[in-house]
Amino acid sequence: MLQVVKSALDAKRIILASGSPRRKDILNQVGLKYEVLPSTFEENLNPNDYSHPYEFATDTAYHKAREVFNRTSRDEIKPDLVIGMDTVVVCDGKMFGKPRDTNDAFKMLKKLSGTSHEVYTGVVCLAPDRVIKFHERTEVVMAKVADEIIEGYIKTGEPMDKAGGYGIQGLGGSLIEKIDGDYYNVMGLPLHRLCVHMLNLYHSEGGGK
Amino acid sequence: MLQVVKSALDAKRIILASGSPRRKDILNQVGLKYEVLPSTFEENLNPNDYSHPYEFATDTAYHKAREVFNRTSRDEIKPDLVIGMDTVVVCDGKMFGKPRDTNDAFKMLKKLSGTSHEVYTGVVCLAPDRVIKFHERTEVVMAKVADEIIEGYIKTGEPMDKAGGYGIQGLGGSLIEKIDGDYYNVMGLPLHRLCVHMLNLYHSEGGGK
């Protein structure tokens, strides 16, 4: 949907404050021009300080974006838009991060197997005169699978750097019975809503089709 | 989930009876070894002969798989599994194929905009002693978008070779508000259920982890 604001977007300095290759893949998919500057924000917020995991994710996203915005604000070409994001996996009210080790991965996947969980991505877009904050929720149903299936999956190594211990865009995709919501949100970037915000932000500038 | 039958699968001659690059991407994602032999079946079945579009899709899938199975059954190494698939997009009971031209693409996308539609993939797996048939349904909600957004999308050329006039895995992904079901089914291959069938088919052979 960004074709109508393409010339406006192409003239902007847009920064993705994340080093996630999955987020880059998704932004590349819609043809956006942007730079990648991973945030150095320490990600030391305490989930217990928030009444809901999506608030934690959105606040983490804010701090990631803010750090990159501040760092680049004295550049010769100042940023027009810095996008920060954070994704959390929640099952029965409990937040699941990346597994600490293979035992932890087994426990996570055993817990997710045969039930539904939620994936939340908090997004903060910082423009010079505006702050856009939102979060997107997707429900994911993982099939009930035998322990040997979980063990076989862990041996591939894929679970170890993924929140919740699985990657829907990899081997883990075969474990997912269904989702309800934005698929790209599960990969870490709520594509549709981010595009709607960028469209609204730059549509008044014309841009041409 | 196929890691537990990997050695059994690796010893099989598995054929994908489809030339779709999207289906290949999905099978590659789960590490399956297979050949691609697109079916020469003419796809001349009449949707009006079926009481539901998924029956049409499943029957088309059957004929695609059967043609490839027959063609290869005298090979020195006979096929162990031939997988045929067909995907249809249905809105208000009407089947949407690939757009005939840009006007047709506009009409399709205008119809899908702001409402939900269904994507069905019919799958037929032919083994020497077995026929597996199933279909998978995913509901897709496309955002309500202005005509200029649809026109901008059509100008990219992406809609022209896609059933329903959009590609969820491309620029069209930004138009999709949410899905309910298997994401990969919308791309043309119901990954989870196909893997479950392959697991059941070869699990008794042991295969090792």
Short mmCIF file of C-alpha atoms in Angstrom, two decimals, chain B:
data_model
loop_
_atom_site.label_atom_id
_atom_site.label_comp_id
_atom_site.label_asym_id
_atom_site.label_seq_id
_atom_site.Cartn_x
_atom_site.Cartn_y
_atom_site.Cartn_z
CA MET B 1 8.44 -31.71 12.98
CA LEU B 2 9.93 -33.87 10.21
CA GLN B 3 13.31 -34.27 11.94
CA VAL B 4 12.14 -37.58 13.52
CA VAL B 5 11.49 -39.12 10.09
CA LYS B 6 14.37 -37.41 8.29
CA SER B 7 16.33 -40.55 7.45
CA ALA B 8 13.16 -42.29 6.20
CA LEU B 9 12.24 -39.23 4.11
CA ASP B 10 15.75 -38.83 2.71
CA ALA B 11 15.55 -42.36 1.24
CA LYS B 12 12.30 -41.61 -0.62
CA ARG B 13 11.67 -40.22 -4.06
CA ILE B 14 9.27 -37.39 -3.29
CA ILE B 15 7.87 -35.31 -6.15
CA LEU B 16 6.14 -31.95 -5.98
CA ALA B 17 3.75 -31.86 -8.94
CA SER B 18 3.77 -28.06 -9.06
CA GLY B 19 6.05 -25.42 -10.52
CA SER B 20 4.98 -22.74 -8.02
CA PRO B 21 8.06 -21.01 -6.61
CA ARG B 22 6.10 -20.18 -3.45
CA ARG B 23 5.38 -23.85 -2.76
CA LYS B 24 9.04 -24.67 -3.30
CA ASP B 25 10.04 -21.96 -0.82
CA ILE B 26 7.77 -23.46 1.83
CA LEU B 27 9.00 -27.05 1.34
CA ASN B 28 12.60 -25.81 1.37
CA GLN B 29 11.86 -24.05 4.65
CA VAL B 30 11.24 -27.40 6.41
CA GLY B 31 14.30 -29.04 4.85
CA LEU B 32 12.45 -31.63 2.76
CA LYS B 33 14.34 -33.26 -0.11
CA TYR B 34 12.17 -33.50 -3.21
CA GLU B 35 12.05 -33.08 -6.97
CA VAL B 36 9.91 -30.62 -8.85
CA LEU B 37 7.96 -32.02 -11.79
CA PRO B 38 5.14 -29.64 -12.72
CA SER B 39 2.03 -31.47 -13.84
CA THR B 40 0.91 -31.21 -17.46
CA PHE B 41 -2.71 -31.76 -16.42
CA GLU B 42 -4.73 -29.26 -18.38
CA GLU B 43 -6.70 -27.85 -15.39
CA ASN B 44 -9.89 -28.00 -17.41
CA LEU B 45 -12.29 -29.03 -14.64
CA ASN B 46 -15.47 -27.00 -14.36
CA PRO B 47 -16.02 -25.39 -10.94
CA ASN B 48 -19.78 -25.60 -11.56
CA ASP B 49 -19.56 -29.39 -11.42
CA TYR B 50 -18.64 -29.21 -7.72
CA SER B 51 -20.80 -28.33 -4.75
CA HIS B 52 -17.94 -26.43 -3.08
CA PRO B 53 -14.77 -24.74 -4.38
CA TYR B 54 -12.56 -26.89 -2.09
CA GLU B 55 -13.86 -30.00 -3.87
CA PHE B 56 -12.87 -28.46 -7.17
CA ALA B 57 -9.41 -27.60 -5.75
CA THR B 58 -8.93 -31.10 -4.30
CA ASP B 59 -10.00 -32.77 -7.54
CA THR B 60 -7.64 -30.54 -9.54
CA ALA B 61 -4.88 -31.47 -7.07
CA TYR B 62 -5.70 -35.14 -7.60
CA HIS B 63 -5.44 -34.90 -11.39
CA LYS B 64 -2.14 -32.99 -11.14
CA ALA B 65 -0.66 -35.63 -8.83
CA ARG B 66 -2.08 -38.54 -10.85
CA GLU B 67 -0.59 -37.27 -14.12
CA VAL B 68 2.89 -36.99 -12.59
CA PHE B 69 2.53 -40.31 -10.75
CA ASN B 70 1.57 -42.12 -13.97
CA ARG B 71 4.30 -40.39 -15.98
CA THR B 72 7.01 -41.46 -13.52
CA SER B 73 5.72 -44.91 -12.57
CA ARG B 74 7.90 -46.63 -15.17
CA ASP B 75 11.06 -44.78 -14.15
CA GLU B 76 13.90 -46.92 -12.88
CA ILE B 77 13.38 -45.38 -9.45
CA LYS B 78 9.62 -45.19 -8.98
CA PRO B 79 8.09 -42.33 -7.01
CA ASP B 80 7.32 -42.94 -3.33
CA LEU B 81 5.17 -39.87 -2.94
CA VAL B 82 3.71 -37.41 -5.45
CA ILE B 83 2.17 -34.27 -3.98
CA GLY B 84 -0.42 -32.33 -6.00
CA MET B 85 -1.96 -29.07 -4.84
CA ASP B 86 -4.41 -26.45 -6.01
CA THR B 87 -5.32 -23.20 -4.30
CA VAL B 88 -8.48 -21.17 -4.79
CA VAL B 89 -9.64 -17.84 -3.42
CA VAL B 90 -13.34 -17.56 -2.56
CA CYS B 91 -15.31 -14.43 -1.68
CA ASP B 92 -19.07 -14.51 -1.11
CA GLY B 93 -19.18 -17.99 -2.61
CA LYS B 94 -17.51 -16.85 -5.83
CA MET B 95 -14.17 -18.33 -6.93
CA PHE B 96 -11.43 -15.86 -7.88
CA GLY B 97 -8.69 -17.04 -10.23
CA LYS B 98 -5.80 -15.03 -11.63
CA PRO B 99 -6.86 -11.64 -13.05
CA ARG B 100 -7.30 -11.58 -16.83
CA ASP B 101 -6.05 -8.00 -17.10
CA THR B 102 -5.51 -4.92 -14.95
CA ASN B 103 -9.23 -4.01 -15.04
CA ASP B 104 -10.07 -7.46 -13.77
CA ALA B 105 -7.42 -7.13 -11.04
CA PHE B 106 -8.97 -3.82 -9.96
CA LYS B 107 -12.44 -5.37 -9.76
CA MET B 108 -11.12 -8.30 -7.70
CA LEU B 109 -9.17 -6.17 -5.24
CA LYS B 110 -12.05 -3.69 -4.93
CA LYS B 111 -14.29 -6.64 -4.03
CA LEU B 112 -11.82 -8.07 -1.48
CA SER B 113 -11.00 -4.69 0.09
CA GLY B 114 -12.56 -4.19 3.53
CA THR B 115 -13.93 -7.68 3.85
CA SER B 116 -12.93 -11.28 4.53
CA HIS B 117 -12.45 -14.06 2.02
CA GLU B 118 -11.31 -17.67 2.20
CA VAL B 119 -8.32 -19.39 0.71
CA TYR B 120 -8.60 -23.15 0.19
CA THR B 121 -5.79 -25.44 -0.82
CA GLY B 122 -6.70 -28.95 -1.89
CA VAL B 123 -3.87 -31.46 -1.44
CA VAL B 124 -3.51 -34.98 -2.79
CA CYS B 125 -0.54 -37.20 -1.89
CA LEU B 126 -0.18 -40.35 -3.97
CA ALA B 127 1.94 -43.18 -2.57
CA PRO B 128 2.14 -46.62 -4.25
CA ASP B 129 -0.31 -48.09 -1.74
CA ARG B 130 -2.15 -45.05 -0.49
CA VAL B 131 -4.02 -41.89 -1.43
CA ILE B 132 -4.18 -39.01 1.04
CA LYS B 133 -6.63 -36.21 0.29
CA PHE B 134 -7.40 -33.14 2.35
CA HIS B 135 -8.06 -29.46 2.09
CA GLU B 136 -7.20 -26.58 4.38
CA ARG B 137 -9.14 -23.33 4.82
CA THR B 138 -7.75 -19.98 5.92
CA GLU B 139 -9.82 -16.86 6.37
CA VAL B 140 -8.14 -13.65 5.22
CA VAL B 141 -9.23 -10.10 6.06
CA MET B 142 -8.06 -7.44 3.62
CA ALA B 143 -8.06 -3.87 4.89
CA LYS B 144 -10.43 -1.35 3.33
CA VAL B 145 -8.19 0.68 1.08
CA ALA B 146 -8.73 3.62 -1.26
CA ASP B 147 -8.86 3.13 -5.04
CA GLU B 148 -5.49 4.87 -5.43
CA ILE B 149 -3.91 2.22 -3.18
CA ILE B 150 -5.36 -0.56 -5.34
CA GLU B 151 -4.22 1.22 -8.51
CA GLY B 152 -0.72 1.74 -7.09
CA TYR B 153 -0.52 -1.95 -6.21
CA ILE B 154 -1.69 -3.07 -9.66
CA LYS B 155 0.97 -0.87 -11.30
CA THR B 156 3.66 -2.96 -9.56
CA GLY B 157 2.53 -5.96 -11.65
CA GLU B 158 2.41 -8.25 -8.63
CA PRO B 159 -1.34 -8.99 -8.76
CA MET B 160 -1.33 -10.38 -12.31
CA ASP B 161 -0.18 -13.97 -11.71
CA LYS B 162 -1.86 -14.45 -8.32
CA ALA B 163 -5.23 -16.04 -7.55
CA GLY B 164 -7.39 -13.28 -6.05
CA GLY B 165 -5.05 -10.62 -7.44
CA TYR B 166 -2.71 -10.33 -4.46
CA GLY B 167 0.37 -12.00 -2.98
CA ILE B 168 0.43 -12.15 0.83
CA GLN B 169 4.17 -12.92 0.71
CA GLY B 170 4.96 -9.80 -1.34
CA LEU B 171 3.89 -6.16 -1.52
CA GLY B 172 0.33 -7.40 -1.00
CA GLY B 173 1.20 -8.46 2.56
CA SER B 174 0.73 -4.86 3.68
CA LEU B 175 -2.95 -5.00 2.61
CA ILE B 176 -3.75 -7.95 4.88
CA GLU B 177 -5.14 -6.97 8.26
CA LYS B 178 -5.30 -10.47 9.66
CA ILE B 179 -5.68 -14.11 8.84
CA ASP B 180 -7.32 -16.94 10.73
CA GLY B 181 -5.75 -20.29 9.92
CA ASP B 182 -2.50 -21.54 8.38
CA TYR B 183 -0.52 -18.66 6.81
CA TYR B 184 1.32 -21.00 4.45
CA ASN B 185 -2.02 -22.21 3.13
CA VAL B 186 -2.59 -18.68 1.78
CA MET B 187 0.76 -18.98 -0.03
CA GLY B 188 -0.47 -22.26 -1.56
CA LEU B 189 0.78 -25.06 0.72
CA PRO B 190 -0.82 -26.00 4.05
CA LEU B 191 2.47 -26.72 5.77
CA HIS B 192 1.38 -28.05 9.15
CA ARG B 193 -1.13 -30.59 7.89
CA LEU B 194 1.09 -31.79 5.05
CA CYS B 195 3.90 -32.40 7.56
CA VAL B 196 1.54 -34.29 9.90
CA HIS B 197 0.57 -36.59 7.01
CA MET B 198 4.20 -37.21 6.04
CA LEU B 199 5.07 -37.89 9.67
CA ASN B 200 2.27 -40.44 9.98
CA LEU B 201 3.17 -42.01 6.65
CA TYR B 202 6.83 -42.68 7.48
CA HIS B 203 6.98 -42.75 11.28
CA SER B 204 6.49 -46.54 11.45
CA GLU B 205 9.65 -46.94 9.38
CA GLY B 206 11.59 -45.66 12.36
CA GLY B 207 13.94 -43.35 10.58
CA GLY B 208 15.80 -42.29 13.69
CA LYS B 209 15.99 -38.82 15.13
#
